[in-house]
mmCIF file of C-alpha atoms in Angstrom:
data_model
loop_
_atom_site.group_PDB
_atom_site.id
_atom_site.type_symbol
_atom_site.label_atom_id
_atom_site.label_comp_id
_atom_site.label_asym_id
_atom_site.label_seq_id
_atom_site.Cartn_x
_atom_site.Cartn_y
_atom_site.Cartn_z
ATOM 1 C CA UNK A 1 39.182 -148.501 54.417
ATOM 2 C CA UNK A 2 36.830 -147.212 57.378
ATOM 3 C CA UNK A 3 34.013 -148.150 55.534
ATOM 4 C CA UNK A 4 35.127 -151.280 57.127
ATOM 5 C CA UNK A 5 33.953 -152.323 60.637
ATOM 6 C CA UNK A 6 36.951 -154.282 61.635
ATOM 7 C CA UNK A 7 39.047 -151.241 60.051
ATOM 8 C CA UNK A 8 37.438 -149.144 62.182
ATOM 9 C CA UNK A 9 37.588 -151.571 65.342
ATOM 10 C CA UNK A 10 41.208 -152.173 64.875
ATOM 11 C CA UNK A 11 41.811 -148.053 65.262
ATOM 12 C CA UNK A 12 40.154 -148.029 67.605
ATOM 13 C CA UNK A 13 41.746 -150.099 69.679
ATOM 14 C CA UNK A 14 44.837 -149.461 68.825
ATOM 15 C CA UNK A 15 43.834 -145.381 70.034
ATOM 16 C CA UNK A 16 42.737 -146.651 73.314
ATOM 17 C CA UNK A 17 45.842 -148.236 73.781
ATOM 18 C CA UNK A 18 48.307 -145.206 72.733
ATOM 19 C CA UNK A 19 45.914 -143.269 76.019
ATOM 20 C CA UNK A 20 46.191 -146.231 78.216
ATOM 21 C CA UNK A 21 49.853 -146.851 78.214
ATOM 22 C CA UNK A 22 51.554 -143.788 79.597
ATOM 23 C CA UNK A 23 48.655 -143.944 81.764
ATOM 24 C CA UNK A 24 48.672 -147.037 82.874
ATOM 25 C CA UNK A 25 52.385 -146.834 83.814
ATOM 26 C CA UNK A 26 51.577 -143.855 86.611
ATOM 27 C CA UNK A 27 48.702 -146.130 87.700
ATOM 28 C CA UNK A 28 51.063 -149.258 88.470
ATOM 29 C CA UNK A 29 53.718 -147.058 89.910
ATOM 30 C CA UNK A 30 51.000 -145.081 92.246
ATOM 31 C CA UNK A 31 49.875 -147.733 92.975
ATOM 32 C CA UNK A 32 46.106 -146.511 91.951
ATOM 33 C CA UNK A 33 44.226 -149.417 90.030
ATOM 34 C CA UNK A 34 41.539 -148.926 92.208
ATOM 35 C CA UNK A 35 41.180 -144.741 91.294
ATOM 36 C CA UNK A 36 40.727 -146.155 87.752
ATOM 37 C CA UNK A 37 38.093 -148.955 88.364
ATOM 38 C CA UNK A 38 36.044 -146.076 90.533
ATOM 39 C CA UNK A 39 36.188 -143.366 87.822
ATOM 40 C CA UNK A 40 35.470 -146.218 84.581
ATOM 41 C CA UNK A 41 32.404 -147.516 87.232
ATOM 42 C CA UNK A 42 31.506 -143.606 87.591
ATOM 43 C CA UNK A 43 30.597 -143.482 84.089
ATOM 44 C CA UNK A 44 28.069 -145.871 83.507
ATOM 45 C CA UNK A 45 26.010 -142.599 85.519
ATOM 46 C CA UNK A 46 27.675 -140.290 83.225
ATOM 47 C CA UNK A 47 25.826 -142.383 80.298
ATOM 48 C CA UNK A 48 22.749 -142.565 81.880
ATOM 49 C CA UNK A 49 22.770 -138.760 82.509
ATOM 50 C CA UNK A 50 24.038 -137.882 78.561
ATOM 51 C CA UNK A 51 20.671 -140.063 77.289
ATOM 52 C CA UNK A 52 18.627 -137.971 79.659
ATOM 53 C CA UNK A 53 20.226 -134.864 78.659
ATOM 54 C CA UNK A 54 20.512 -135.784 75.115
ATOM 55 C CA UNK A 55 24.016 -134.703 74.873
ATOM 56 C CA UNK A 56 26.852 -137.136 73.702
ATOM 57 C CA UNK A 57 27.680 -139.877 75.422
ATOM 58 C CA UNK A 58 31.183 -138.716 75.468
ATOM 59 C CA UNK A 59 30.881 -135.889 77.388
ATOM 60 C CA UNK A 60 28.591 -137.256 79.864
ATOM 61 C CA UNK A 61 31.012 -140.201 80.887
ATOM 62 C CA UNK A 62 33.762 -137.228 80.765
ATOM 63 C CA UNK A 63 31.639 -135.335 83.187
ATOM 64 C CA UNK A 64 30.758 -137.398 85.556
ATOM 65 C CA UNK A 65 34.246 -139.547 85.748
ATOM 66 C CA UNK A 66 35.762 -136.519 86.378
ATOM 67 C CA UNK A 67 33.749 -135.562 89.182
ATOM 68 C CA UNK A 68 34.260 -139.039 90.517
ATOM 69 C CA UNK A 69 38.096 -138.719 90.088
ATOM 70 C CA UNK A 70 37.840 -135.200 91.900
ATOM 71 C CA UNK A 71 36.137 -136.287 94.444
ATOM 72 C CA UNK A 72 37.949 -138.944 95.295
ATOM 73 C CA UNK A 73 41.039 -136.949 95.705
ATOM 74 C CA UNK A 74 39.272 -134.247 97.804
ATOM 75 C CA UNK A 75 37.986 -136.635 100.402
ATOM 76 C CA UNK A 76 41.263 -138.741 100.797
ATOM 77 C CA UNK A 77 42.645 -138.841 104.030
ATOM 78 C CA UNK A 78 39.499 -137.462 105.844
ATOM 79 C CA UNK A 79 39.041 -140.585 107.974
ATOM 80 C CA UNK A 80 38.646 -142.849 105.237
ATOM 81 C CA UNK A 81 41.335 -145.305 104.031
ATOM 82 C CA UNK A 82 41.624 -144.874 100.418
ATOM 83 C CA UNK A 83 40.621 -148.647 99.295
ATOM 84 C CA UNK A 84 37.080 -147.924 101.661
ATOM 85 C CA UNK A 85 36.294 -144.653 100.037
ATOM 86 C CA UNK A 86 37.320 -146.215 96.395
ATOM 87 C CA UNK A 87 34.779 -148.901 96.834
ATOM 88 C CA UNK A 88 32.229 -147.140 98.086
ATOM 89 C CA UNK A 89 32.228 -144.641 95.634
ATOM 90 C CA UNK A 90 32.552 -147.386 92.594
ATOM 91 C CA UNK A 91 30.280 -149.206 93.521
ATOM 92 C CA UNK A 92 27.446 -146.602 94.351
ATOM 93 C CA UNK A 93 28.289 -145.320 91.063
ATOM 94 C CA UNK A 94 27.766 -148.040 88.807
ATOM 95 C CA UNK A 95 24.512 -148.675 90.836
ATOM 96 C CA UNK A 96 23.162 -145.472 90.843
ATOM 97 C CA UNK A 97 24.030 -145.540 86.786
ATOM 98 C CA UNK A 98 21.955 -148.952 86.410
ATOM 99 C CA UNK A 99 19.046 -147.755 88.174
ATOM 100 C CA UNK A 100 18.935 -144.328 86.775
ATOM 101 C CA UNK A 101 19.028 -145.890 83.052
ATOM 102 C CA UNK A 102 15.948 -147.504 83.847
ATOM 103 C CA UNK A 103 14.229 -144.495 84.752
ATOM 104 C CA UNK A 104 14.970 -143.531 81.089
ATOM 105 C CA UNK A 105 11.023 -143.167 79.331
ATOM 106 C CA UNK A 106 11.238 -144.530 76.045
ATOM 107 C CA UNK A 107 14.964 -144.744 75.593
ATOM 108 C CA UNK A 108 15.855 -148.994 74.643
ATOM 109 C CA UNK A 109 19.691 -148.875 75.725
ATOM 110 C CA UNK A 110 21.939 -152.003 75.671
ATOM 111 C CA UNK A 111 24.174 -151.936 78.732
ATOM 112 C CA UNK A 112 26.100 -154.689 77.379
ATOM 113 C CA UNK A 113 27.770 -152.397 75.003
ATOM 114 C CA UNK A 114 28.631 -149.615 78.037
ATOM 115 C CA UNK A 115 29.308 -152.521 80.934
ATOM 116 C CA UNK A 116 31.946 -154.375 78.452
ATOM 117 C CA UNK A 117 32.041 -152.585 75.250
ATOM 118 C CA UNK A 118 31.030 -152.540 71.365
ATOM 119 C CA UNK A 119 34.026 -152.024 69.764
ATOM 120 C CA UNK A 120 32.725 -153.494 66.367
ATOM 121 C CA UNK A 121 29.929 -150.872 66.218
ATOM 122 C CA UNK A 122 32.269 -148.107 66.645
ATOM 123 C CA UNK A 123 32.031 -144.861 64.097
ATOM 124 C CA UNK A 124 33.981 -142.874 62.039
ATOM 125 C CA UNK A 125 32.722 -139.981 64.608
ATOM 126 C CA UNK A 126 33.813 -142.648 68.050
ATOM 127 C CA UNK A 127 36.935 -142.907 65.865
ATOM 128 C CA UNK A 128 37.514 -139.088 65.727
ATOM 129 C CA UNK A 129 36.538 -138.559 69.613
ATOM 130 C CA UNK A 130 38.862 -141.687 70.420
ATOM 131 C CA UNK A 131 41.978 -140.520 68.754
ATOM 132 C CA UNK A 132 41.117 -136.859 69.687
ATOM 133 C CA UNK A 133 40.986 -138.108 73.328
ATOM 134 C CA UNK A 134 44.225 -140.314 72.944
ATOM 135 C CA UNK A 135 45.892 -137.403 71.146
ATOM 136 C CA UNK A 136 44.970 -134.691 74.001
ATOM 137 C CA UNK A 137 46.070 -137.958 76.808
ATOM 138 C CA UNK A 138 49.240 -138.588 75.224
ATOM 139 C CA UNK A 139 49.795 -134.246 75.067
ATOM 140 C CA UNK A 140 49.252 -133.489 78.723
ATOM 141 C CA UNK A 141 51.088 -136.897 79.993
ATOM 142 C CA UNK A 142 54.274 -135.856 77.852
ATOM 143 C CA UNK A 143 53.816 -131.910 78.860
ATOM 144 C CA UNK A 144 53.866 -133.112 82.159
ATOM 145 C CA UNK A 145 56.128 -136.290 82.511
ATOM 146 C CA UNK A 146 59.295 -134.808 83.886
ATOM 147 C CA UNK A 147 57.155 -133.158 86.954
ATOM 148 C CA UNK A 148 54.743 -136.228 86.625
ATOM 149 C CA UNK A 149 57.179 -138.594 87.477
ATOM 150 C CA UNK A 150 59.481 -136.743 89.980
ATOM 151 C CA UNK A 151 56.214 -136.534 91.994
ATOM 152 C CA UNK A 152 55.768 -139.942 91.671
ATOM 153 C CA UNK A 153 59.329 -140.850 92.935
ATOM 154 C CA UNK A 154 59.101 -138.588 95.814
ATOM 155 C CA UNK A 155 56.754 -135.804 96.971
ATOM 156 C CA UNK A 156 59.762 -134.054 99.200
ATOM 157 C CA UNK A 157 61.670 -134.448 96.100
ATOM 158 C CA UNK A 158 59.037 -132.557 94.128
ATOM 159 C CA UNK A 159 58.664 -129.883 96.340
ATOM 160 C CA UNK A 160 62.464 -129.338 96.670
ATOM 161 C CA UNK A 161 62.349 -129.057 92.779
ATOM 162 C CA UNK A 162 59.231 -126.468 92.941
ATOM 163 C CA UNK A 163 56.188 -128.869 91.967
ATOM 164 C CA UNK A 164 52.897 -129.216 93.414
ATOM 165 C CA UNK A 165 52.283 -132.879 93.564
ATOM 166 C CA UNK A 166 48.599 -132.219 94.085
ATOM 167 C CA UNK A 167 49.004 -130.424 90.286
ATOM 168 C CA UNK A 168 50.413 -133.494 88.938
ATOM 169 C CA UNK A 169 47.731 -135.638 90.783
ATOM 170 C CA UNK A 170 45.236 -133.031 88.705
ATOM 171 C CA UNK A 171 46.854 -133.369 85.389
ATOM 172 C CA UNK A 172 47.020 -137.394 86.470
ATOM 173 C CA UNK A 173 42.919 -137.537 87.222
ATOM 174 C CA UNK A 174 41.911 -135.357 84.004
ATOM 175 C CA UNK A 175 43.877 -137.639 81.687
ATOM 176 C CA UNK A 176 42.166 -140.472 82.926
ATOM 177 C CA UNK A 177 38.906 -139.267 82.732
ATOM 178 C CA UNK A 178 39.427 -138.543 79.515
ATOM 179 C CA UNK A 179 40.776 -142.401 79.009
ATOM 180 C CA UNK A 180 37.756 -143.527 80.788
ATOM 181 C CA UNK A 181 35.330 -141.514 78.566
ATOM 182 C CA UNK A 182 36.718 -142.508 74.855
ATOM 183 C CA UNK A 183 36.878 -146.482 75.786
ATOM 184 C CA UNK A 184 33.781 -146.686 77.552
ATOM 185 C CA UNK A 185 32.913 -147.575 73.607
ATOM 186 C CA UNK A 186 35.958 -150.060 73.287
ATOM 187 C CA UNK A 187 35.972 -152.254 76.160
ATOM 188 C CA UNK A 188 33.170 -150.622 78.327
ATOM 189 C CA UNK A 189 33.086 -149.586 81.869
ATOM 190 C CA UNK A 190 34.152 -152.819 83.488
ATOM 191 C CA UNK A 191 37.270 -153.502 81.587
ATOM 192 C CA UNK A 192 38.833 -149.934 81.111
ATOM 193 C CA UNK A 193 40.867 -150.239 84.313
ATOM 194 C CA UNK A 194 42.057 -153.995 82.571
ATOM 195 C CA UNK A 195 43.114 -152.070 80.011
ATOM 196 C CA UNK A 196 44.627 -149.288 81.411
ATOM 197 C CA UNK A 197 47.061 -151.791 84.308
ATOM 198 C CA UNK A 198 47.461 -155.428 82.251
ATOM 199 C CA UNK A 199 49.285 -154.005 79.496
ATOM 200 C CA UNK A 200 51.757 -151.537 82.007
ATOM 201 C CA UNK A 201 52.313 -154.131 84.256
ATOM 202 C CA UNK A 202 52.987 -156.666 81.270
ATOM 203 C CA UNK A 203 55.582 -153.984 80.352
ATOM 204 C CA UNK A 204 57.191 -153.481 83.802
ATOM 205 C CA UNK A 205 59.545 -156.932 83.552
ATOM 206 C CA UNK A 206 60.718 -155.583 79.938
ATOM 207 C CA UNK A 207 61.731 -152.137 80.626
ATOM 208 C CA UNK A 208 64.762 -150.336 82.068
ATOM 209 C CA UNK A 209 63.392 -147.032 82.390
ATOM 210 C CA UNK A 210 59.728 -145.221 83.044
ATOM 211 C CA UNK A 211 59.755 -143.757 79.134
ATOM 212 C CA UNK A 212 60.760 -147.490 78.145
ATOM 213 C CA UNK A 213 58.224 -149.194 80.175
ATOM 214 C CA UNK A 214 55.371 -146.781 78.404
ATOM 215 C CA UNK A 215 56.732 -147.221 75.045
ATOM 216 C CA UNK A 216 56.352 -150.989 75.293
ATOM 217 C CA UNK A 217 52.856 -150.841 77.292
ATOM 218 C CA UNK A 218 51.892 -148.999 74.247
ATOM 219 C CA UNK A 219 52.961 -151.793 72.299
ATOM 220 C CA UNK A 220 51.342 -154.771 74.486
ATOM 221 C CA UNK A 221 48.050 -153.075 74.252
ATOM 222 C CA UNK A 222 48.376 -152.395 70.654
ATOM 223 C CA UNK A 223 48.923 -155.857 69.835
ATOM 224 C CA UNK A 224 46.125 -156.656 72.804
ATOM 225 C CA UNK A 225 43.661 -155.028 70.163
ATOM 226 C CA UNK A 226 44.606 -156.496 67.128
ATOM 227 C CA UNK A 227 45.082 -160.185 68.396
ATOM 228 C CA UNK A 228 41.918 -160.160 70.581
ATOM 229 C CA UNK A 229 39.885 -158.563 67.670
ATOM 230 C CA UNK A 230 41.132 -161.187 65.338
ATOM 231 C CA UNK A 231 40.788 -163.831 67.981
ATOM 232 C CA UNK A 232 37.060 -162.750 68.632
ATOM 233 C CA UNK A 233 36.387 -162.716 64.668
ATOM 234 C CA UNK A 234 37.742 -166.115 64.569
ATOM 235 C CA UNK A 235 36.274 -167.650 67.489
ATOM 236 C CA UNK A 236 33.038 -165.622 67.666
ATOM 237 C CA UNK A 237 34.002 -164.042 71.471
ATOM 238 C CA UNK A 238 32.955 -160.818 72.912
ATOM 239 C CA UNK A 239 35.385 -158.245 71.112
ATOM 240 C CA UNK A 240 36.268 -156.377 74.449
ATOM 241 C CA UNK A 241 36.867 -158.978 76.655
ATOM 242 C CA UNK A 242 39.343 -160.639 74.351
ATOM 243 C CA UNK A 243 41.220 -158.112 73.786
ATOM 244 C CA UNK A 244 41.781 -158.136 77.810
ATOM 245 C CA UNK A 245 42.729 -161.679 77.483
ATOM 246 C CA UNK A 246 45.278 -161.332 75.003
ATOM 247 C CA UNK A 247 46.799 -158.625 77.582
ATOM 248 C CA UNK A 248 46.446 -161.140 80.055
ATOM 249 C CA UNK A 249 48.264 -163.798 78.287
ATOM 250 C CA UNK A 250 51.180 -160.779 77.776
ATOM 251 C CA UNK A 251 51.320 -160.189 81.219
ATOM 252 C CA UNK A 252 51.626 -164.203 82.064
ATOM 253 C CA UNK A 253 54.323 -164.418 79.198
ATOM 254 C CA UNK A 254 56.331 -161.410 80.587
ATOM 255 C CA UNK A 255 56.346 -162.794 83.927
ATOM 256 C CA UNK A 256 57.167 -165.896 83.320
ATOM 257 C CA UNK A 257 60.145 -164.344 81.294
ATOM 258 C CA UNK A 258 61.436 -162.080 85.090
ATOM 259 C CA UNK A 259 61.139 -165.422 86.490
ATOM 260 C CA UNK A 260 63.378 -167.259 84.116
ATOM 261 C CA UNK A 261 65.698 -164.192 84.054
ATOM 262 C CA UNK A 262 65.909 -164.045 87.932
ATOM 263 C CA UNK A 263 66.559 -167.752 88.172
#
């Protein structure tokens, strides 16, 4: 079976999703889609620094969107608003990435693949680092959920109930650097934070409570991956970006469904 590419493809994507979706829900309710387009920009110079290096790829997009999430949190509220710092830093990222990969002597690297994904080239070894990461995501999110989302709710709340929200805005930042590492291969460094918001905020409408709303964010980006890789087979469209378009097309569906409802 994974001797076969869209085998392989659909696993993928289906293991990006299961890391997105619990994610993605404490991104929507934070209100942080912009944290998660700076840290997936951030590693485009983790890649460019793991080719240098000659280490993997994985843990040089780890690395570095790690230090991009840290960072971020140490210099908020410093005399910054948060959506200035967040673009800065994304944006001097990613550029810093591009231009350091062409400093690369005698390395031929197609930024294609890292800017919007190759998920039809992926391994059985991406397959093992992409379900390893999902598996480790989807560990600390449910070690953590009860505290995760009381500090979510309410930070006085959290403190009354002994928890640090700047723990749970640790545990929060390593899980999606981890998420931003294993689909830089999926959907690449441009689309991650698509995939990590469109399928939670498809959700949202659907579900009564937080566990309910990840559960079927899981599902919309499941389905994301299989329709959008079957839709890019049959129409011959880039695999990542189609799988963002089926999400899309969830989300529209989903609120078009609130509307009806609230009418």
């Amino acid at each position: 079976m994974l001797d076969d590419f869209m085998a392989r493809a659909t696993l993928a994507g289906i293991g990006v999703a299961v890391a997105a979706a619990p994610l993605g829900s404490f991104v929507v309710w934070r209100r942080m889609a912009y944290f998660g387009d700076a840290t997936a920009h951030a590693a485009i110079l983790g890649v460019a620094l793991a080719l240098a290096l000659q280490i993997s790829i994985f843990a040089g997009a780890l690395a570095v969107a790690l230090a991009m999430a840290l960072t971020v949190s140490a210099l908020s509220g410093r005399g910054y608003t948060m959506d200035t710092l967040l673009g800065v830093l994304a944006h001097s990222a990613l550029a810093f990435g591009l231009v350091a990969v062409s400093f690369l002597p005698g390395i031929r690297i197609d930024l294609m693949a890292y800017l919007f994904g190759d998920i039809l080239a992926v391994s059985r070894t991406d397959l093992a680092v992409i379900w390893g990461g999902a598996a480790l995501v989807a560990g600390l999110i449910g070690w953590r959920w009860s505290a995760l989302l009381t500090a979510t709710l309410n930070e006085e709340l959290a403190h009354a109930s002994g928890i640090d929200p700047r723990r749970e805005q640790l545990v929060l930042t390593l899980s999606l650097a981890i998420t931003v590492a294993v689909a830089i291969k999926v959907v690449g460094a441009l689309l991650i934070a698509a995939l990590l918001i469109v399928p939670a905020a498809a959700a949202r409408p659907l579900a009564r409570t937080p566990e309910g709303m990840a559960l079927i964010a899981a599902a919309i980006g499941a389905g994301s991956a299989v329709a959008g890789l079957r839709a890019a087979y049959v129409l011959d469209t880039p695999a990542g970006p189609s799988i963002v378009c089926v999400a899309a097309l969830a989300f529209m569906v989903t609120g078009l469904l609130r509307g009806v409802r609230a009418g």
